[in-house]
CSV table of C-alpha atoms in Angstrom, one decimal:
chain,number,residue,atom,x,y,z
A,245,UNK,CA,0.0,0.0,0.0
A,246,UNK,CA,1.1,3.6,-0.4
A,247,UNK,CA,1.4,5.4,2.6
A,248,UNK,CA,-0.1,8.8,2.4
A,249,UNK,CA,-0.4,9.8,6.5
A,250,UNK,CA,-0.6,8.2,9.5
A,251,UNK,CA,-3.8,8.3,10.0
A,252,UNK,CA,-4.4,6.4,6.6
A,253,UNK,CA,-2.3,3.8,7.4
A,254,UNK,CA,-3.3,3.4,10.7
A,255,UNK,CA,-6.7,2.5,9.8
A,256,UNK,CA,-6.2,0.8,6.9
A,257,UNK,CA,-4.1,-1.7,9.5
A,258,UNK,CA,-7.1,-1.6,11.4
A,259,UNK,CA,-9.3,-2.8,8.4
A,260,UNK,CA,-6.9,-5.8,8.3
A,261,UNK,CA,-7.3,-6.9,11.4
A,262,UNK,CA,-3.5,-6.6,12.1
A,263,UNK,CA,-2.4,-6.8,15.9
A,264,UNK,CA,-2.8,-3.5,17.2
A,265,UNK,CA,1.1,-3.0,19.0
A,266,UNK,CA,2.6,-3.7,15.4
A,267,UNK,CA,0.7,-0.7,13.9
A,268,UNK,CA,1.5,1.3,17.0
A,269,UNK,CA,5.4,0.2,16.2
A,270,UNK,CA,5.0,0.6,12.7
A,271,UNK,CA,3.2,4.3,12.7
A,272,UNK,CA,6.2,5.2,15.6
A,273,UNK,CA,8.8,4.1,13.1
A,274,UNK,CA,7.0,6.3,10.1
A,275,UNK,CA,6.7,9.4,12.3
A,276,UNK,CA,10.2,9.0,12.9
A,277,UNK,CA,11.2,9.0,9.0
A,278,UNK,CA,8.7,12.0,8.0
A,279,UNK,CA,10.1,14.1,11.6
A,280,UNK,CA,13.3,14.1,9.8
A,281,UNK,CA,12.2,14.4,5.9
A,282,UNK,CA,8.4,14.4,5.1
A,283,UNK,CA,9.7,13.6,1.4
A,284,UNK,CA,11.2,10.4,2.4
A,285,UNK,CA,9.0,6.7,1.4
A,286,UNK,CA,8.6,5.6,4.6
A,287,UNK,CA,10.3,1.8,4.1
A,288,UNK,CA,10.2,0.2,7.1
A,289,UNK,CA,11.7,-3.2,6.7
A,290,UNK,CA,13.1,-5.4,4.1
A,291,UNK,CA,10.2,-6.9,3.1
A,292,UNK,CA,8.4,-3.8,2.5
A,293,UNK,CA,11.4,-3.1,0.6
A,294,UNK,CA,10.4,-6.2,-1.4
A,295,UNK,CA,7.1,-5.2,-2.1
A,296,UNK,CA,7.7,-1.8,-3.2
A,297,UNK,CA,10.8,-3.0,-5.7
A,298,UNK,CA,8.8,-5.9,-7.1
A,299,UNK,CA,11.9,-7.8,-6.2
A,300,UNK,CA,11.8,-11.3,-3.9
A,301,UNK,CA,12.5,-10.6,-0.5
A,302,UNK,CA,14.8,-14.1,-0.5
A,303,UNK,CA,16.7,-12.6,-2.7
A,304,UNK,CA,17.4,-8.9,-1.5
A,305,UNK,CA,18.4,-10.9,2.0
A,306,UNK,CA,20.8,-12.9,0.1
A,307,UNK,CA,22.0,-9.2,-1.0
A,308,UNK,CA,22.2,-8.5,2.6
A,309,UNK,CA,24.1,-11.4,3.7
A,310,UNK,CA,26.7,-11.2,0.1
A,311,UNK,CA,25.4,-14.5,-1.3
A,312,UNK,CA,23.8,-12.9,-4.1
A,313,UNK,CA,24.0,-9.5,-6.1
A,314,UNK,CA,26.9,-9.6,-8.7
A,315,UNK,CA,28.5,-6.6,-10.6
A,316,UNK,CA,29.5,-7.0,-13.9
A,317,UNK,CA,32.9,-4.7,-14.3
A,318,UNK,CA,35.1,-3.0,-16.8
A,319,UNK,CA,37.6,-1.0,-17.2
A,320,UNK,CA,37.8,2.2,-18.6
A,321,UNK,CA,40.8,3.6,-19.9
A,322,UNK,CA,41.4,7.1,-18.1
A,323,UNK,CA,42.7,10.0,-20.5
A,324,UNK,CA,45.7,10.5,-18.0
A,325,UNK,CA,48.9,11.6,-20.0
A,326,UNK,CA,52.1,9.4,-20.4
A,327,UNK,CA,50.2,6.4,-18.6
A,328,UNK,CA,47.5,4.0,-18.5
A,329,UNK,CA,45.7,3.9,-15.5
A,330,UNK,CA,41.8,2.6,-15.1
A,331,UNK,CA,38.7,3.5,-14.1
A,332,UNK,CA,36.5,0.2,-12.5
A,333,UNK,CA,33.4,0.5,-13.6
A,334,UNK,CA,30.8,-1.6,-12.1
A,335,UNK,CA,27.3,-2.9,-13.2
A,336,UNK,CA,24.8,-4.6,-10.9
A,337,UNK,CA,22.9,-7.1,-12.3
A,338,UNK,CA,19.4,-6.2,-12.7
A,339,UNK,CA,17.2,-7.0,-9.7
A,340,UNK,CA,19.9,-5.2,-7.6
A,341,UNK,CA,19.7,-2.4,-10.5
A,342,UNK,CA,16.1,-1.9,-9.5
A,343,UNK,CA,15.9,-2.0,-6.1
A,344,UNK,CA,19.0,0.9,-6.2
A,345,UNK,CA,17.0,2.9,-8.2
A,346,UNK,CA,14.0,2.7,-6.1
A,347,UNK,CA,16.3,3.9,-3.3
A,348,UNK,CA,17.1,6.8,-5.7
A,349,UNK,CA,14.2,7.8,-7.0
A,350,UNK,CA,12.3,7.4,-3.4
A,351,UNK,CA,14.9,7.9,-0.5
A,352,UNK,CA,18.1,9.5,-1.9
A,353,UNK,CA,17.2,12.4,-4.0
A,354,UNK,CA,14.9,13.6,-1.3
A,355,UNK,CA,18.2,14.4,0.6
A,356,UNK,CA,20.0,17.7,0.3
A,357,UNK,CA,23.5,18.0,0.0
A,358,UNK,CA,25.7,20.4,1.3
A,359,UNK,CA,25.0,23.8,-0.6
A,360,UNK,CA,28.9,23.7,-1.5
A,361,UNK,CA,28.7,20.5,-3.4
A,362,UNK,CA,27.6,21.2,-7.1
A,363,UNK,CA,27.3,17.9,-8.5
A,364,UNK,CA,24.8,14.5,-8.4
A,365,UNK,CA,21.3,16.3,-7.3
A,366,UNK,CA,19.0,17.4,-9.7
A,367,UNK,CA,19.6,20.6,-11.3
A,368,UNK,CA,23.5,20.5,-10.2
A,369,UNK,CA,26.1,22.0,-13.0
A,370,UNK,CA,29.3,22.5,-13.4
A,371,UNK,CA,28.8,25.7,-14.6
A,372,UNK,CA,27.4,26.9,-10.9
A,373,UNK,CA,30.5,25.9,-9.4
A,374,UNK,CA,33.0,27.6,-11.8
A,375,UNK,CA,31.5,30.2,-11.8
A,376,UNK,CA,31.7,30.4,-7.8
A,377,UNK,CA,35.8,31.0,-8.7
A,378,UNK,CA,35.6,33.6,-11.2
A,379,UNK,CA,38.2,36.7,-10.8
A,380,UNK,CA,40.5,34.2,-8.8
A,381,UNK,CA,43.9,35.5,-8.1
A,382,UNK,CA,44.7,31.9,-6.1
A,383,UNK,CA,43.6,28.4,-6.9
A,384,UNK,CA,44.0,25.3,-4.7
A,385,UNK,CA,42.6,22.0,-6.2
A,386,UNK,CA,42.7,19.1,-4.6
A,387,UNK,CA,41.4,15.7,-6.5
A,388,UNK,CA,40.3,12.9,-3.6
A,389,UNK,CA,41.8,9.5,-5.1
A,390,UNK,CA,39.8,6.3,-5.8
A,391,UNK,CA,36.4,8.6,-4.6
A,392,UNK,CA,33.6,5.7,-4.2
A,393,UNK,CA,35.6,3.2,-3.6
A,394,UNK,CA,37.3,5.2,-0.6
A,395,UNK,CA,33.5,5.5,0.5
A,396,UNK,CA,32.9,1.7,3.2
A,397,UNK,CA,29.7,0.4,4.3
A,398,UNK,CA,29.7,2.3,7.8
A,399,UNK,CA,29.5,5.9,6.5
A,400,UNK,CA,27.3,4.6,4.0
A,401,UNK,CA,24.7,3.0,7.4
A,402,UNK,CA,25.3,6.4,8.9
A,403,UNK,CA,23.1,8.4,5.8
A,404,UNK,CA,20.6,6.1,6.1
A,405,UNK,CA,20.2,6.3,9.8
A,406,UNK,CA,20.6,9.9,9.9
A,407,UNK,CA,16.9,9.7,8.1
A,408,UNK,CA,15.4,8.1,10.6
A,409,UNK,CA,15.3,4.4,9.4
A,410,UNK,CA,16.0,2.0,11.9
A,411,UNK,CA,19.5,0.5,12.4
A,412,UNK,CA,18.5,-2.7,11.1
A,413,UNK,CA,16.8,-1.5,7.5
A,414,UNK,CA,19.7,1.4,7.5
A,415,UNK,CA,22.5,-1.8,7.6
A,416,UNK,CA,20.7,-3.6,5.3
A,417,UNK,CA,20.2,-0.7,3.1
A,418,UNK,CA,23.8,0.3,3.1
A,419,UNK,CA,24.6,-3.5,2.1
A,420,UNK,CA,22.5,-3.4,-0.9
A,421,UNK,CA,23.7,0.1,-2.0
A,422,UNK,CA,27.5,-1.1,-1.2
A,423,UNK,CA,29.8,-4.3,-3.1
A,424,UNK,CA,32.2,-6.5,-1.1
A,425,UNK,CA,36.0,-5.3,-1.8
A,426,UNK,CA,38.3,-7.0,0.8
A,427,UNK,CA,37.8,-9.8,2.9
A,428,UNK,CA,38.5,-8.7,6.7
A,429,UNK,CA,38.7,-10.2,9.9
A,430,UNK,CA,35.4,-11.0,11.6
A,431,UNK,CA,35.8,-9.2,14.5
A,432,UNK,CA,32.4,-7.7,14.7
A,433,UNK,CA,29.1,-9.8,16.0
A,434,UNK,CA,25.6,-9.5,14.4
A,435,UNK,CA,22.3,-10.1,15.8
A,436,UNK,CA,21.2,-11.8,12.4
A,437,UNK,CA,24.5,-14.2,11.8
A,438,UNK,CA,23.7,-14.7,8.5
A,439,UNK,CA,24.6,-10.9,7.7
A,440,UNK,CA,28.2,-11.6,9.7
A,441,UNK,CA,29.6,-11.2,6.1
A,442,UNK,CA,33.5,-10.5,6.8
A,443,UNK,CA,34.3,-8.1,3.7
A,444,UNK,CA,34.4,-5.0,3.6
A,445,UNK,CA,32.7,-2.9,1.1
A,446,UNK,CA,32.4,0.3,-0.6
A,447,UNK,CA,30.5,1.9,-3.8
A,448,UNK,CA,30.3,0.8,-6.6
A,449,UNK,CA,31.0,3.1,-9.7
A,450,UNK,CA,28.3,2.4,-11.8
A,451,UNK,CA,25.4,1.9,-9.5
A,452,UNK,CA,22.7,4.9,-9.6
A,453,UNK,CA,22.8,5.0,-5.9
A,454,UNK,CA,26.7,5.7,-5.7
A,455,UNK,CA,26.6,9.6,-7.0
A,456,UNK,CA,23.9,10.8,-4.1
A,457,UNK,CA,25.2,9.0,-1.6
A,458,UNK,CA,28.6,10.1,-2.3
A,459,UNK,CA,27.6,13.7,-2.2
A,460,UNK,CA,25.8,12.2,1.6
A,461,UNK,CA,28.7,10.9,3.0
A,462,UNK,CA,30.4,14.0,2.5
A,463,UNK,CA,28.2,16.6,4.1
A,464,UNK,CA,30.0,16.8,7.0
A,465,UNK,CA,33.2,17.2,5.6
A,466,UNK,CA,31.8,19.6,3.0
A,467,UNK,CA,30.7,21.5,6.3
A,468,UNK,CA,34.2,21.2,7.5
A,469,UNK,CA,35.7,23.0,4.4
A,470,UNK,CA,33.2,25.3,4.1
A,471,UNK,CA,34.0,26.5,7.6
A,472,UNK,CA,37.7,26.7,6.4
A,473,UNK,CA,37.1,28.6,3.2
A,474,UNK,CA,35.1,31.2,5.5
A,475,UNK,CA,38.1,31.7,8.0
A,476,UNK,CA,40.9,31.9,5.3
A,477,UNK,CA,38.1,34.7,2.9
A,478,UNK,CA,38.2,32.1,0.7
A,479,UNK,CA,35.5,30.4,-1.5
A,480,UNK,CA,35.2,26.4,-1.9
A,481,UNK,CA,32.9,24.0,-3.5
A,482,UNK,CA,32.9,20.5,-4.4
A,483,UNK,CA,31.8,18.9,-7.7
A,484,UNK,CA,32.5,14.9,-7.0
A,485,UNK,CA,36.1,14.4,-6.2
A,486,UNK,CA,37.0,17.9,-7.3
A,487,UNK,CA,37.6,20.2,-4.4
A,488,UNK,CA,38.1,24.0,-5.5
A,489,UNK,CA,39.3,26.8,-3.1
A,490,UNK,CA,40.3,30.4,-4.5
A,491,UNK,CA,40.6,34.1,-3.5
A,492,UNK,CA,40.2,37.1,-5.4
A,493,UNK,CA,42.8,38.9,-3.5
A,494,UNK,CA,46.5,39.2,-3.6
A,495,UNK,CA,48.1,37.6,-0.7
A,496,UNK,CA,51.7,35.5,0.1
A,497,UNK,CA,52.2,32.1,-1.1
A,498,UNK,CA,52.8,31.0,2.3
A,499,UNK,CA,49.1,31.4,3.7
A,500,UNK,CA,47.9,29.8,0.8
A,501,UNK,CA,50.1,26.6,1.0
A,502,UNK,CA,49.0,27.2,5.0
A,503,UNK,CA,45.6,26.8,3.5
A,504,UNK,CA,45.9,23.9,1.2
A,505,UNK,CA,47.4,22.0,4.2
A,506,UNK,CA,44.6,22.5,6.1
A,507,UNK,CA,42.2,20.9,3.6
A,508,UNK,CA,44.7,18.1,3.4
A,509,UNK,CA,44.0,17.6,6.8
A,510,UNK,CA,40.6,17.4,7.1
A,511,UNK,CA,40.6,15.0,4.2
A,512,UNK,CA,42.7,12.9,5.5
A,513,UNK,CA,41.1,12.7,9.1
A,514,UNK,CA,38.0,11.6,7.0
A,515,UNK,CA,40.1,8.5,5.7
A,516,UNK,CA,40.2,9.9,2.1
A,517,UNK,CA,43.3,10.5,0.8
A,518,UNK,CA,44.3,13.0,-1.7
A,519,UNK,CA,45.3,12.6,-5.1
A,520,UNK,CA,48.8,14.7,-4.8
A,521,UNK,CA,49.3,15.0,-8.3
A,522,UNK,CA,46.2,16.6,-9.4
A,523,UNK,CA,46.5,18.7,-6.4
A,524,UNK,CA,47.6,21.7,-7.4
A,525,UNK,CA,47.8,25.9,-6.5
A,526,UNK,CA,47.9,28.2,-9.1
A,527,UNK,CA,48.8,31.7,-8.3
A,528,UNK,CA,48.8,35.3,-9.7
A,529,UNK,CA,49.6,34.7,-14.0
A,530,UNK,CA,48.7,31.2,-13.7
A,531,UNK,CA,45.8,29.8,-15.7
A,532,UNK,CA,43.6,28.7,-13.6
A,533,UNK,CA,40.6,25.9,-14.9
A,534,UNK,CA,38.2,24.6,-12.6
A,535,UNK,CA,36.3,21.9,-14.4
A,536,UNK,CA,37.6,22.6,-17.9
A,537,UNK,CA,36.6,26.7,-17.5
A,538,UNK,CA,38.7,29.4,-17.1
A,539,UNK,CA,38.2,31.8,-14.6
A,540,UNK,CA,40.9,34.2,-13.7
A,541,UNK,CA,38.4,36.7,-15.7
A,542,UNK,CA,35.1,38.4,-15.1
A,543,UNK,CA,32.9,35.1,-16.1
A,544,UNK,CA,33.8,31.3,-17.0
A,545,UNK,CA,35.5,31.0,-20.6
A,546,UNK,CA,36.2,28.0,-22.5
A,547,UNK,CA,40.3,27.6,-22.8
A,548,UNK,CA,41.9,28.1,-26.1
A,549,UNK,CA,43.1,24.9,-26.6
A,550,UNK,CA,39.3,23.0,-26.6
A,551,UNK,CA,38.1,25.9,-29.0
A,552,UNK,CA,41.8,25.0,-31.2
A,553,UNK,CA,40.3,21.4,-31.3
A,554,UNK,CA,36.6,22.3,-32.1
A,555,UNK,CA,37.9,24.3,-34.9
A,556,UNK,CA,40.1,22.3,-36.3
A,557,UNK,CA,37.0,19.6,-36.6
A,558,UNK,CA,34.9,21.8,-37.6
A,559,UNK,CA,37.1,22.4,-40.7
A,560,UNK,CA,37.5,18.9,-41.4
A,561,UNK,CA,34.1,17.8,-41.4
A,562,UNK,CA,32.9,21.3,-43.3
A,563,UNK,CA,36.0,21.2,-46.1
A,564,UNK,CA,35.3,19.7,-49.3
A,565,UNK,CA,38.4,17.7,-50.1
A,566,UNK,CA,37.4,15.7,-46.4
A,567,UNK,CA,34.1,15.9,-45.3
A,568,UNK,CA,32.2,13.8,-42.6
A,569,UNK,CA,32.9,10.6,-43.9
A,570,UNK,CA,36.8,11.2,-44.6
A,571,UNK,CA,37.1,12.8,-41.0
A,572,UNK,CA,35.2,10.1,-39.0
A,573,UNK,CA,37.1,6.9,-41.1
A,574,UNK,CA,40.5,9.2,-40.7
A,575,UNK,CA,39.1,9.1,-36.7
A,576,UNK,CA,38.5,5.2,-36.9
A,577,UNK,CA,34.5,6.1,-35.8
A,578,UNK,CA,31.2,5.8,-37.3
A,579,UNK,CA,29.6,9.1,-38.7
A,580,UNK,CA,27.2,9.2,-36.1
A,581,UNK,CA,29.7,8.9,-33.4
A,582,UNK,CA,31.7,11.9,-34.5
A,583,UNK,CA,27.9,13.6,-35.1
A,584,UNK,CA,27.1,13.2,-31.9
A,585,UNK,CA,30.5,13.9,-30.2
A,586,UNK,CA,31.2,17.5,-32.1
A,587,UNK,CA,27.4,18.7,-31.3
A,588,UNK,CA,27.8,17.8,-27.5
A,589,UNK,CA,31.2,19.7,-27.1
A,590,UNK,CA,29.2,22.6,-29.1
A,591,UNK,CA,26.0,22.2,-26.8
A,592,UNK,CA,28.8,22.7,-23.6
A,593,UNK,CA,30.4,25.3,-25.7
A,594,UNK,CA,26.9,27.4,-26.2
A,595,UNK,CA,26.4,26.8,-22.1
A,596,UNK,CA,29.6,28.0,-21.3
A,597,UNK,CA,29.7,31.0,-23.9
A,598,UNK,CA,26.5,31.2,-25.5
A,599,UNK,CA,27.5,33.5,-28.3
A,600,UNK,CA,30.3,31.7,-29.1
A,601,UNK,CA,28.7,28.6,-29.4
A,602,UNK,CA,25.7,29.4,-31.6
A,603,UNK,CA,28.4,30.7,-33.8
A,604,UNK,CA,29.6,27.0,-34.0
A,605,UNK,CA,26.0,25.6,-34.2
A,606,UNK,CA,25.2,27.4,-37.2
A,607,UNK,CA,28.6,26.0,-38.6
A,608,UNK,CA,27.7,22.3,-37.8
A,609,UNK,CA,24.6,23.4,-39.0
A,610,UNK,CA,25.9,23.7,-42.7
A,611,UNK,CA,28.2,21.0,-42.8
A,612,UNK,CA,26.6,18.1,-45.2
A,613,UNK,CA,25.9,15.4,-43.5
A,614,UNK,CA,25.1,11.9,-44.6
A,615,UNK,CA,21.0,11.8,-43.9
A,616,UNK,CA,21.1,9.4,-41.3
A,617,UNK,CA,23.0,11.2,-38.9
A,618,UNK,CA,20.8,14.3,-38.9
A,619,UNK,CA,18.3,12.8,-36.2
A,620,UNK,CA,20.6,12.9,-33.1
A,621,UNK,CA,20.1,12.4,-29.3
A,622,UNK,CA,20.9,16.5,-28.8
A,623,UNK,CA,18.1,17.0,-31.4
A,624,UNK,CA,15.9,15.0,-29.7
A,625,UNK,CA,16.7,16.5,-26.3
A,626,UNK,CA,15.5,19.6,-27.6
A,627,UNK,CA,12.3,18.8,-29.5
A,628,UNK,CA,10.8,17.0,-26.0
């Protein structure tokens, strides 16, 4: 049933004939949820889970207990100069898939972030944050390595029971939402043995519940260097992994490494550990990017080498003697794929600088394109 108040459910219970203390329990344990977030689906155990998803209860406990719920992985091949490191990315398989988006859709995105963090909620951009920087004089970046996997079942419990759901339902929540990593020993006891699982786990990249509850876990840290940026006049946000601090004024080298320390600190008291070589400072004449915009100036611009490289496509695929079928077999892709490619960097381009990029529109505009790549997602997008 779909639980609309308290009342309601109270006397549809009653209807049912249902032993009166287990509605009293049950309509104790609702109150709790909606005192905290009347947005919130008021789950109140793993069955009801079940019968919200659609999916068996045996199997979400198997879930629970890691005797069922596989990922299917990959790697993806990260665009890191001079080396070849990978990105795990993994899948769960479908019933898992469904029940985590139920917890999306009905728990997770009911759930504010910190006002600091500017990616993973609904109508987050990475223009918002960028633009938080602009006129910076100083920049401190700071990249937190390995993000969701650095993220364990226990802070992952804590955002669930923070809500109001009861330890039990918040443990077995974080369970589904989380993947075994690394056996560890069993030096903990649970009421339910079968749940005793002795790994350790952390989010999955790839699950639709990892982003939000990312963005969950960190709140309190994001508090934490949100307090900082206020003592030091400086200005911070937080768009995934990406941790921006800047200043508009001049001031010595010194008390911004001083600075940069500090958030070091706090990170690594968290048990996330920085990425050192993205971590960066950029002071007075540096360029400074934060999330692929500049914004030493007045407002975010796109940097000259990303409007060099949508240029020089733009001439291939528009020049005579090429074309798009020359340029996308000279770039080992189907027609469509560079279609679709060059009109998403010129959609980000119009975002960013919106004169600028319906200048390019009307360019890809003219280019003559094989007819079946004239229907694309962007188009689409834009019709709906």
């Amino acid at each position: 049933m779909s639980i609309t108040s308290l009342q309601q459910y109270q006397d549809a219970g009653q209807q049912l004939a249902i032993d009166p203390e287990i509605i009293e329990n049950a309509t104790r344990a609702i109150d709790r949820i909606w005192s905290v977030n009347p947005e919130l689906f008021p789950l109140l155990t793993l069955n009801h889970m079940s019968v919200a998803t659609g999916v068996e209860y045996g199997y979400l406990r198997n879930v629970v207990a890691r005797q069922a719920g596989r990922y299917r992985q990959f790697r993806m091949l990260k665009r890191v100069p001079g080396r070849r490191n990978f990105r795990v990315i993994s899948i769960p398989e479908k019933p898992l898939m469904r029940c985590q988006k139920w917890i999306a859709d009905n728990i997770l995105r009911h759930v504010r972030p910190h006002r600091d963090s500017h990616a993973y909620h609904p109508k987050s951009n990475p223009i918002f944050a960028a633009r938080r920087h602009v006129h910076a004089v100083w920049l401190i970046k700071v990249d937190i390595q390995d993000f969701f996997h650095a993220i364990t079942e226990y802070p992952v419990y804590r955002v669930f029971r923070s809500q109001g759901y009861s330890p039990l339902l918040s443990l077995e929540l974080a369970r589904i939402c989380t993947m075994p990593t690394l056996a560890v020993p069993a030096s903990r006891s649970y009421i339910i043995e079968a749940y005793d699982a002795g790994f350790q786990s952390c989010l999955p990249q790839g699950a639709p519940t990892s982003p939000m509850i990312s963005n969950l876990v960190m709140r309190e840290i994001d508090a934490q260097l949100a307090s900082l940026a206020k003592s030091v006049n400086m200005r911070f946000t937080r768009y995934a992994d990406d941790i921006v601090f800047s200043c508009s004024d001049k001031r010595d080298r010194a008390a911004v490494a001083q600075a940069k320390a500090k958030i070091l600190k706090i990170l690594n008291l968290a048990g996330f550990r920085p990425n050192r070589r993205k971590t960066v400072v950029r002071g007075p004449g540096d360029r400074k990017i934060v999330l692929g915009m500049l914004v030493d100036g007045p407002r975010v611009r796109l940097p000259k080498d990303f409007k060099d490289s949508l240029r020089l496509q733009l001439h291939y695929l528009s020049n005579p003697d090429f074309g798009p079928t020359k340029h996308a077999e000279a770039k080992k892709r189907a027609v469509s794929t560079v279609y679709n490619q060059v009109l998403g960097l010129i959609h980000w381009a119009r975002a960013v600088e919106p004169t600028y990029g319906a200048t390019l529109l009307d360019q890809f505009n003219a280019i003559d394109w094989p007819p079946i790549t004239r229907k694309s997602y962007f188009d689409q997008t834009e019709e709906a």
